[in-house]
XYZ file of C-alpha atoms in Angstrom:
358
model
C -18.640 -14.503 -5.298
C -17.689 -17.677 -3.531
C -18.383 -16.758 0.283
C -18.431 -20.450 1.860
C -15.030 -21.798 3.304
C -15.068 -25.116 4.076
C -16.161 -28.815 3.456
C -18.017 -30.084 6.608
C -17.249 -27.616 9.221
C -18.050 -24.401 6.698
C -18.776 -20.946 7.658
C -20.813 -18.545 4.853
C -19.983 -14.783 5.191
C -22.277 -11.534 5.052
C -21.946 -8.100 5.358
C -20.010 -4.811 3.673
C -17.413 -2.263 5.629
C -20.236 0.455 6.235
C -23.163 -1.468 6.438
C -25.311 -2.608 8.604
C -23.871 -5.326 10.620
C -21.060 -7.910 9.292
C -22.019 -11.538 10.101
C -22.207 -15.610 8.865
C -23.412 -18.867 9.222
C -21.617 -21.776 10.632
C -22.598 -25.233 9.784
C -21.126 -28.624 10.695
C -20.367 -27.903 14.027
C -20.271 -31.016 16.485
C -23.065 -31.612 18.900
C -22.002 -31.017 22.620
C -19.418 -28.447 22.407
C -19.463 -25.852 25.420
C -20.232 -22.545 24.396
C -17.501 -20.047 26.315
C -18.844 -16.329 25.167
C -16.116 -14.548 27.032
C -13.270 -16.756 24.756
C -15.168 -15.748 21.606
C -15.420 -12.047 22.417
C -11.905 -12.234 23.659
C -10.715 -13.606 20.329
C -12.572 -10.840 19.087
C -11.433 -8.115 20.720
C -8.300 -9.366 19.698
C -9.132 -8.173 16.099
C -10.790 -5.112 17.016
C -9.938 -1.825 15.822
C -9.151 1.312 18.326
C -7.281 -1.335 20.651
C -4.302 0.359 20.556
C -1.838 3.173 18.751
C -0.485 1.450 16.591
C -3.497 0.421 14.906
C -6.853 1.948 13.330
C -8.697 4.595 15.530
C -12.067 3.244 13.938
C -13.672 2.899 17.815
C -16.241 0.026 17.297
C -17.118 -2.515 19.600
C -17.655 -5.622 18.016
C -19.631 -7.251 20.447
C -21.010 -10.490 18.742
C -24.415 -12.074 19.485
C -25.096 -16.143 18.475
C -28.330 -16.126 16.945
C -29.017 -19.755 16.688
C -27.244 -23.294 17.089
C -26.979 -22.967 20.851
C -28.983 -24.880 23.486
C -27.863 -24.704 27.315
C -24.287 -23.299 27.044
C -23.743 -26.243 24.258
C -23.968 -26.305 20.202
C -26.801 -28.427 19.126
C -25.063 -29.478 15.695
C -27.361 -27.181 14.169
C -26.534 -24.031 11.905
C -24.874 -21.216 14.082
C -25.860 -17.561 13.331
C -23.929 -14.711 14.584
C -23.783 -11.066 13.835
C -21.851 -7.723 14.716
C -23.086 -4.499 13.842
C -20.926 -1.688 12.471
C -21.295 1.448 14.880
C -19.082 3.823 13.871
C -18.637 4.456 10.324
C -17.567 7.579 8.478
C -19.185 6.633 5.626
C -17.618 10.706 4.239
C -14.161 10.021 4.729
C -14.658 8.252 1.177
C -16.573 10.264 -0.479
C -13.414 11.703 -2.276
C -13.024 7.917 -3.754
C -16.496 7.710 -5.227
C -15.383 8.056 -8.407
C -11.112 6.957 -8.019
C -9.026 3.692 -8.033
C -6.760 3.332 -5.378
C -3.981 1.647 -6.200
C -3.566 -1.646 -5.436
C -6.870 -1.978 -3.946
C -9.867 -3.825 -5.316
C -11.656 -1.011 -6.697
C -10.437 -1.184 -10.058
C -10.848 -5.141 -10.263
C -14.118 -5.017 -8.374
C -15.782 -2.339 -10.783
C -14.635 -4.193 -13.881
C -15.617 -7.552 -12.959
C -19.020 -7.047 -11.505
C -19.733 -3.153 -13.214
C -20.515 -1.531 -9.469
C -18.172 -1.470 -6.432
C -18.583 0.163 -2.626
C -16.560 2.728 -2.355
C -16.853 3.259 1.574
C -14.148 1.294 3.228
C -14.124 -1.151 0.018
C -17.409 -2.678 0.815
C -17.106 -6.348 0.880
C -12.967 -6.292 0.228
C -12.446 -4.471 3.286
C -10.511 -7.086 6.126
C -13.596 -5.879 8.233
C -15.078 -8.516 7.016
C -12.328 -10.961 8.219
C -14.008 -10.344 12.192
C -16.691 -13.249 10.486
C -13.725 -15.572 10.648
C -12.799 -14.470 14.013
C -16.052 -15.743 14.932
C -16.252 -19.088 13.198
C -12.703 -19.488 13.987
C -13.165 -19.207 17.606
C -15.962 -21.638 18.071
C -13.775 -24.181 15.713
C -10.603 -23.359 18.895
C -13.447 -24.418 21.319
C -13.583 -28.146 19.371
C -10.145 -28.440 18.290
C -9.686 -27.840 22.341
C -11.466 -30.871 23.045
C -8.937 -32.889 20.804
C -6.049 -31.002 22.335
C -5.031 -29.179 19.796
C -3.174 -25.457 20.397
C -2.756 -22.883 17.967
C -0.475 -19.610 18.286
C 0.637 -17.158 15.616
C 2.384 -13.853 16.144
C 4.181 -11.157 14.601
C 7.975 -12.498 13.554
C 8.689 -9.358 11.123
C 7.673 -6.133 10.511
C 9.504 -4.243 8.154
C 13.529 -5.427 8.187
C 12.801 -5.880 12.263
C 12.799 -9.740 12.276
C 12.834 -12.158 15.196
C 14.884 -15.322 14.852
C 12.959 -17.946 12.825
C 12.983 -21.071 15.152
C 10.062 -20.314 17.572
C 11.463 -23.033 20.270
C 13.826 -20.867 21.055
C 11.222 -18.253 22.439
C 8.158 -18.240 24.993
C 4.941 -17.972 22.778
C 2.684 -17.333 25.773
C 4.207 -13.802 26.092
C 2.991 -12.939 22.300
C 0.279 -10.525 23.846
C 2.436 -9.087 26.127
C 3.097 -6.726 23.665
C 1.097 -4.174 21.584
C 2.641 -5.870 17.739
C 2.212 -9.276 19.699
C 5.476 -10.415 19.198
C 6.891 -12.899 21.964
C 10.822 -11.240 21.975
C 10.619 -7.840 23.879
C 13.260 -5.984 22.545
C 11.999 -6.772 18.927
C 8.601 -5.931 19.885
C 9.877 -2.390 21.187
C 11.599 -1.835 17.812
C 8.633 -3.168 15.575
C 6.566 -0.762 17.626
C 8.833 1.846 16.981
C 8.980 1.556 13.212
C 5.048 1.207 12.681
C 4.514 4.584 14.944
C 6.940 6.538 12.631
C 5.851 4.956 9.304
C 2.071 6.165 10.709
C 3.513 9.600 11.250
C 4.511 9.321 7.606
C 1.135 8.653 6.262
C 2.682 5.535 4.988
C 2.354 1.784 5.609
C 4.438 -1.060 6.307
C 4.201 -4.695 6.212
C 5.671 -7.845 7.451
C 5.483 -11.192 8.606
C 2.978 -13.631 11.126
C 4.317 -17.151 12.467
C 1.812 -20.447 13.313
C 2.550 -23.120 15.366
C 0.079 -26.081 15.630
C 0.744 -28.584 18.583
C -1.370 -31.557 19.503
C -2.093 -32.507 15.775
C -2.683 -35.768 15.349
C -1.166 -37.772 12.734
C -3.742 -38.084 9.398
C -5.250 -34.846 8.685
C -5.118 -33.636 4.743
C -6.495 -35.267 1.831
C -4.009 -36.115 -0.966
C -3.911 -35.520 -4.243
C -5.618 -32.206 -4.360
C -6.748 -31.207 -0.705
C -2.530 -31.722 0.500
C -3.025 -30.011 4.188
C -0.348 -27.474 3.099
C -1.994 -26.654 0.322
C -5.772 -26.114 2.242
C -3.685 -23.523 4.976
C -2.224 -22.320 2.150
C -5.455 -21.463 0.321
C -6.885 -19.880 4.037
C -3.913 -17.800 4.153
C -3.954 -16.365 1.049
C -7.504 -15.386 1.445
C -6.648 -13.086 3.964
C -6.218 -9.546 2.788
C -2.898 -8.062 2.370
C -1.189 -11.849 2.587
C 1.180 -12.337 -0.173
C 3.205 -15.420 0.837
C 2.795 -18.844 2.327
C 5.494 -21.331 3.394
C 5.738 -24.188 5.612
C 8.324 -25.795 7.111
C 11.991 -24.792 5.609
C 9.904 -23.040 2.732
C 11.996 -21.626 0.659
C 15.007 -21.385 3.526
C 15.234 -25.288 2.369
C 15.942 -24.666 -1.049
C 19.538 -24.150 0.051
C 20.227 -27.750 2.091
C 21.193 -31.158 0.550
C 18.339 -33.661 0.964
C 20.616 -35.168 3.012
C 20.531 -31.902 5.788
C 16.623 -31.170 5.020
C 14.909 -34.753 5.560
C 13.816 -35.558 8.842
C 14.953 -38.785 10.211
C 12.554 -40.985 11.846
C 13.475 -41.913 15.563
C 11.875 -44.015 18.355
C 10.971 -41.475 21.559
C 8.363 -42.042 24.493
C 7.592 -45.025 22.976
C 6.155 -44.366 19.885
C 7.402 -42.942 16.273
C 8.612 -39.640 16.133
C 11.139 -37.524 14.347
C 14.561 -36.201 15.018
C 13.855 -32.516 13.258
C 10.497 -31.095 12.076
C 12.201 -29.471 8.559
C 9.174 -30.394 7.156
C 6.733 -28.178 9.694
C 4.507 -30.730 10.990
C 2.822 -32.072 7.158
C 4.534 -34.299 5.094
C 3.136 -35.934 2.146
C 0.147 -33.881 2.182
C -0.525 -35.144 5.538
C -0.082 -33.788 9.102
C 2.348 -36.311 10.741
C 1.992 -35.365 14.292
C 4.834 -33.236 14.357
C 4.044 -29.415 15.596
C 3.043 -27.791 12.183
C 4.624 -24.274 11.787
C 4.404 -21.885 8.832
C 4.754 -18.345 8.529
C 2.531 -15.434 6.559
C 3.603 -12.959 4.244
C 1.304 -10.163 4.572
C 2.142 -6.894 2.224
C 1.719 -2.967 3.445
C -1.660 -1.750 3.759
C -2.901 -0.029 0.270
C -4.270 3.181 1.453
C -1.609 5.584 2.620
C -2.519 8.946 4.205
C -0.265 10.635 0.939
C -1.030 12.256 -2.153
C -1.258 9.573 -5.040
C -1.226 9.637 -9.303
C -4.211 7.432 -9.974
C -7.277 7.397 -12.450
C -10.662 8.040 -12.468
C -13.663 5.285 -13.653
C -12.847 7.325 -17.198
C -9.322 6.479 -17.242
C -8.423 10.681 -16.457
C -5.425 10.831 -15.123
C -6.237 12.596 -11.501
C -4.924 12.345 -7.570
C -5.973 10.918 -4.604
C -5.568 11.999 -1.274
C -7.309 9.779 1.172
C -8.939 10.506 4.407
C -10.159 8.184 6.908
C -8.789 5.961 9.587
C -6.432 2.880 8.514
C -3.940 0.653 9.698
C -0.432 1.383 9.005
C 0.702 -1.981 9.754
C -1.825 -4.815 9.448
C 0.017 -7.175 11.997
C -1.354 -6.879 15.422
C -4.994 -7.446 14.568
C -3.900 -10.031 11.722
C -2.613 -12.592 14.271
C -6.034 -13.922 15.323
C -7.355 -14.066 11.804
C -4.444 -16.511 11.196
C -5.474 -18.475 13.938
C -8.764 -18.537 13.096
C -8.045 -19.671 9.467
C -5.496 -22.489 10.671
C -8.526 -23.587 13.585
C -11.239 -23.802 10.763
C -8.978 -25.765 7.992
C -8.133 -28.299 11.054
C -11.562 -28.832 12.426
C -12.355 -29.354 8.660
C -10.059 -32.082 7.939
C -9.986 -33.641 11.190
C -14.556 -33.966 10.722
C -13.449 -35.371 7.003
C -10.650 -37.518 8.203
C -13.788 -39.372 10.831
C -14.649 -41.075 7.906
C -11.458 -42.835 6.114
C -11.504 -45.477 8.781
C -13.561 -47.951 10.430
C-alpha cells in the first residue's frame, strides 16, 4: 500500500475502521507555526460522525492528541504525531459480511489483491480513515494562513438539487449555516430534504462539493508531470466515493469557442490580472494568482440498508442485507476532507516552489 501523500510537507497514515485508534505522521512542517488546538479539533468535528441527522449515528468523539513536533504552542519542524482512538465500534453489525462482497465496495478487490481483507467497517478502505487528513490538513490551513491563503468547499449538488455554478454570486461564509453545508438556503432546505427521505429508503445518494482557493500566489505546480491540476486532481480522487474532478470550465468549456473560453489578460490595481478566471485559478500547470475553483464528483455511498444479489468468497450466488450505521449522503462530512486535501497539495508545492528561485 502506498500510505504517504506528499513531497516535502507529507503526512503517512495508520489505522483500520474498528481498531484501535486511527492516526499519522506529519513531516516537513515549517518551524514556528502556532499551534491553535481548538481550530484543529474544530476542523475535526467538522468530519465527525453523529453531528447531525442527516449523517452516520456512529457517536465517536474524535478528540485528537499531538504526540510530538510541538514545543511552546509552536511546531519545531520536527515529525508531528497525532492519534484518535475509535470508541464506539460495533464491530457485530458486520459480522453478516464476514464471508460477502458488497458491491461496489473494496472487499472483493481488497481480498483478491492482498488474499485477506477487514470485514468490519472495510478496515483500512473505510473514509474513517480520511479524519488522518483532517488532521494533517488542518495544521497545513494553520501555514497556508500565514501566506494568506483561504480555502472553502461546500456542497453545490446533491442528487438533481444543484446550486448555480458561479460561487461569486453567493456568500461562502454561510456554508455551515446549514446542516448539508451549502451556502444558498433554500437549496440547502431541499438537499436536506432529499438525503432524509433517501435515508428512510435505506438507500444512498450522491452529489457534488465546490473549492475555492483565494490568496494563491502566482507559481505553484511543477510542469510536465506534477501540473497543479493534476496534483488536486490526484488528492481528490483519493478520497472515497469521489468519481470526478474538474477545474475551471471543466467540461462546461468544451462547448465555447477559444475565443469565449480564454481569459484575457488586463492591467488592475496595478499589477497583471485577468478579465475572467475560465481557467479556475491554474493555467499551464501553474497557479496564476487567480482564485482557483474546482468542483468534486463524489458517487452514493456503497452500503445501502436493502436487500442485495451478491456473492460469497466461493463465488455462491447469496444476499446481503447489511446492518450497521452509514451515511446516506457522504457530503456534509466530505467538505473538510476536500479542504484538507486542497491545504496539503498547496503547502506542498508552495515548500517545493522555495527552491526554483534565488
Amino acid at each position: 500500500m502506498r500510505n504517504i501523500f506528499g513531497n516535502i510537507f507529507t503526512l503517512t497514515t495508520f489505522g483500520e475502521s474498528h481498531g484501535t485508534a486511527i492516526g499519522g505522521i506529519v513531516d516537513g512542517m515549517p518551524a514556528g507555526v502556532e499551534i491553535d488546538m481548538d481550530f484543529i479539533q474544530h476542523e475535526l468535528d467538522r468530519r465527525k460522525p453523529g453531528q447531525s441527522k442527516i449523517t452516520t449515528s456512529r457517536n465517536e468523539p474524535d478528540r485528537v492528541q499531538l504526540m510530538s513536533g510541538v514545543f511552546e504552542g509552536k511546531t519545531t519542524g520536527t515529525p508531528i504525531g497525532f492519534v484518535v482512538l475509535n470508541k464506539n465500534q460495533h464491530s457485530k453489525d458486520y459480522d453478516n459480511m464476514r464471508e460477502l462482497f458488497r458491491p461496489s465496495h473494496s472487499d472483493y478487490t481488497y481480498y483478491n489483491k492482498y488474499g485477506i481483507r477487514d470485514h468490519r467497517g472495510g478496515g483500512r478502505s473505510s473514509a474513517r480513515i480520511t479524519l488522518s487528513r483532517v488532521v494533517a490538513g488542518a495544521l497545513a490551513k494553520l501555514a497556508l494562513k500565514q501566506l494568506g491563503i483561504t480555502i472553502q468547499a461546500y456542497t453545490t449538488q446533491v442528487g438533481n438539487i444543484e446550486m448555480e455554478r458561479d460561487y461569486s454570486l453567493y456568500d461562502l461564509t454561510k456554508t455551515e449555516d446549514s446542516l448539508v453545508r451549502c451556502p444558498d438556503a433554500d437549496k440547502a432546505k431541499q438537499m436536506e430534504s432529499l438525503i432524509m427521505d433517501v435515508k428512510d429508503d435505506g438507500d444512498t445518494v450522491g452529489g457534488v462539493i465546490a473549492c475555492v482557493v483565494k490568496g494563491c500566489p502566482i507559481g505553484l505546480g511543477e510542469p510536465e508531470f506534477g501540473k497543479l491540476h493534476a496534483q488536486l486532481g490526484a488528492a481528490m480522487l483519493s478520497i472515497n466515493a469521489v468519481k470526478g474532478f474538474e477545474y475551471g470550465n471543466g467540461f462546461a468549456g468544451v462547448s465555447m469557442r477559444g475565443s469565449q473560453q480564454n481569459d484575457v489578460f488586463v492591467r488592475k490595481d496595478n499589477k497583471i490580472s485577468t478579465a475572467t478566471n475560465h481557467s479556475g485559478g491554474i493555467q499551464g500547470g501553474v497557479s496564476n494568482g487567480q482564485d482557483i475553483y474546482f468542483r468534486v464528483a463524489f458517487k452514493p455511498v456503497a452500503t445501502i440498508l436493502q436487500k442485495q444479489n451478491t456473492v460469497d468468497i466461493e463465488g455462491n450466488p447469496t444476499a446481503l442485507n447489511a446492518k450497521g450505521r452509514h451515511d446516506p449522503c457522504v457530503l456534509p462530512r466530505a467538505v473538510p476532507i476536500v479542504e484538507a486535501m486542497t491545504a496539503m497539495v498547496l503547502l506542498d508545492n508552495y515548500l517545493i516552489g522555495k527552491t526554483t528561485r534565488l
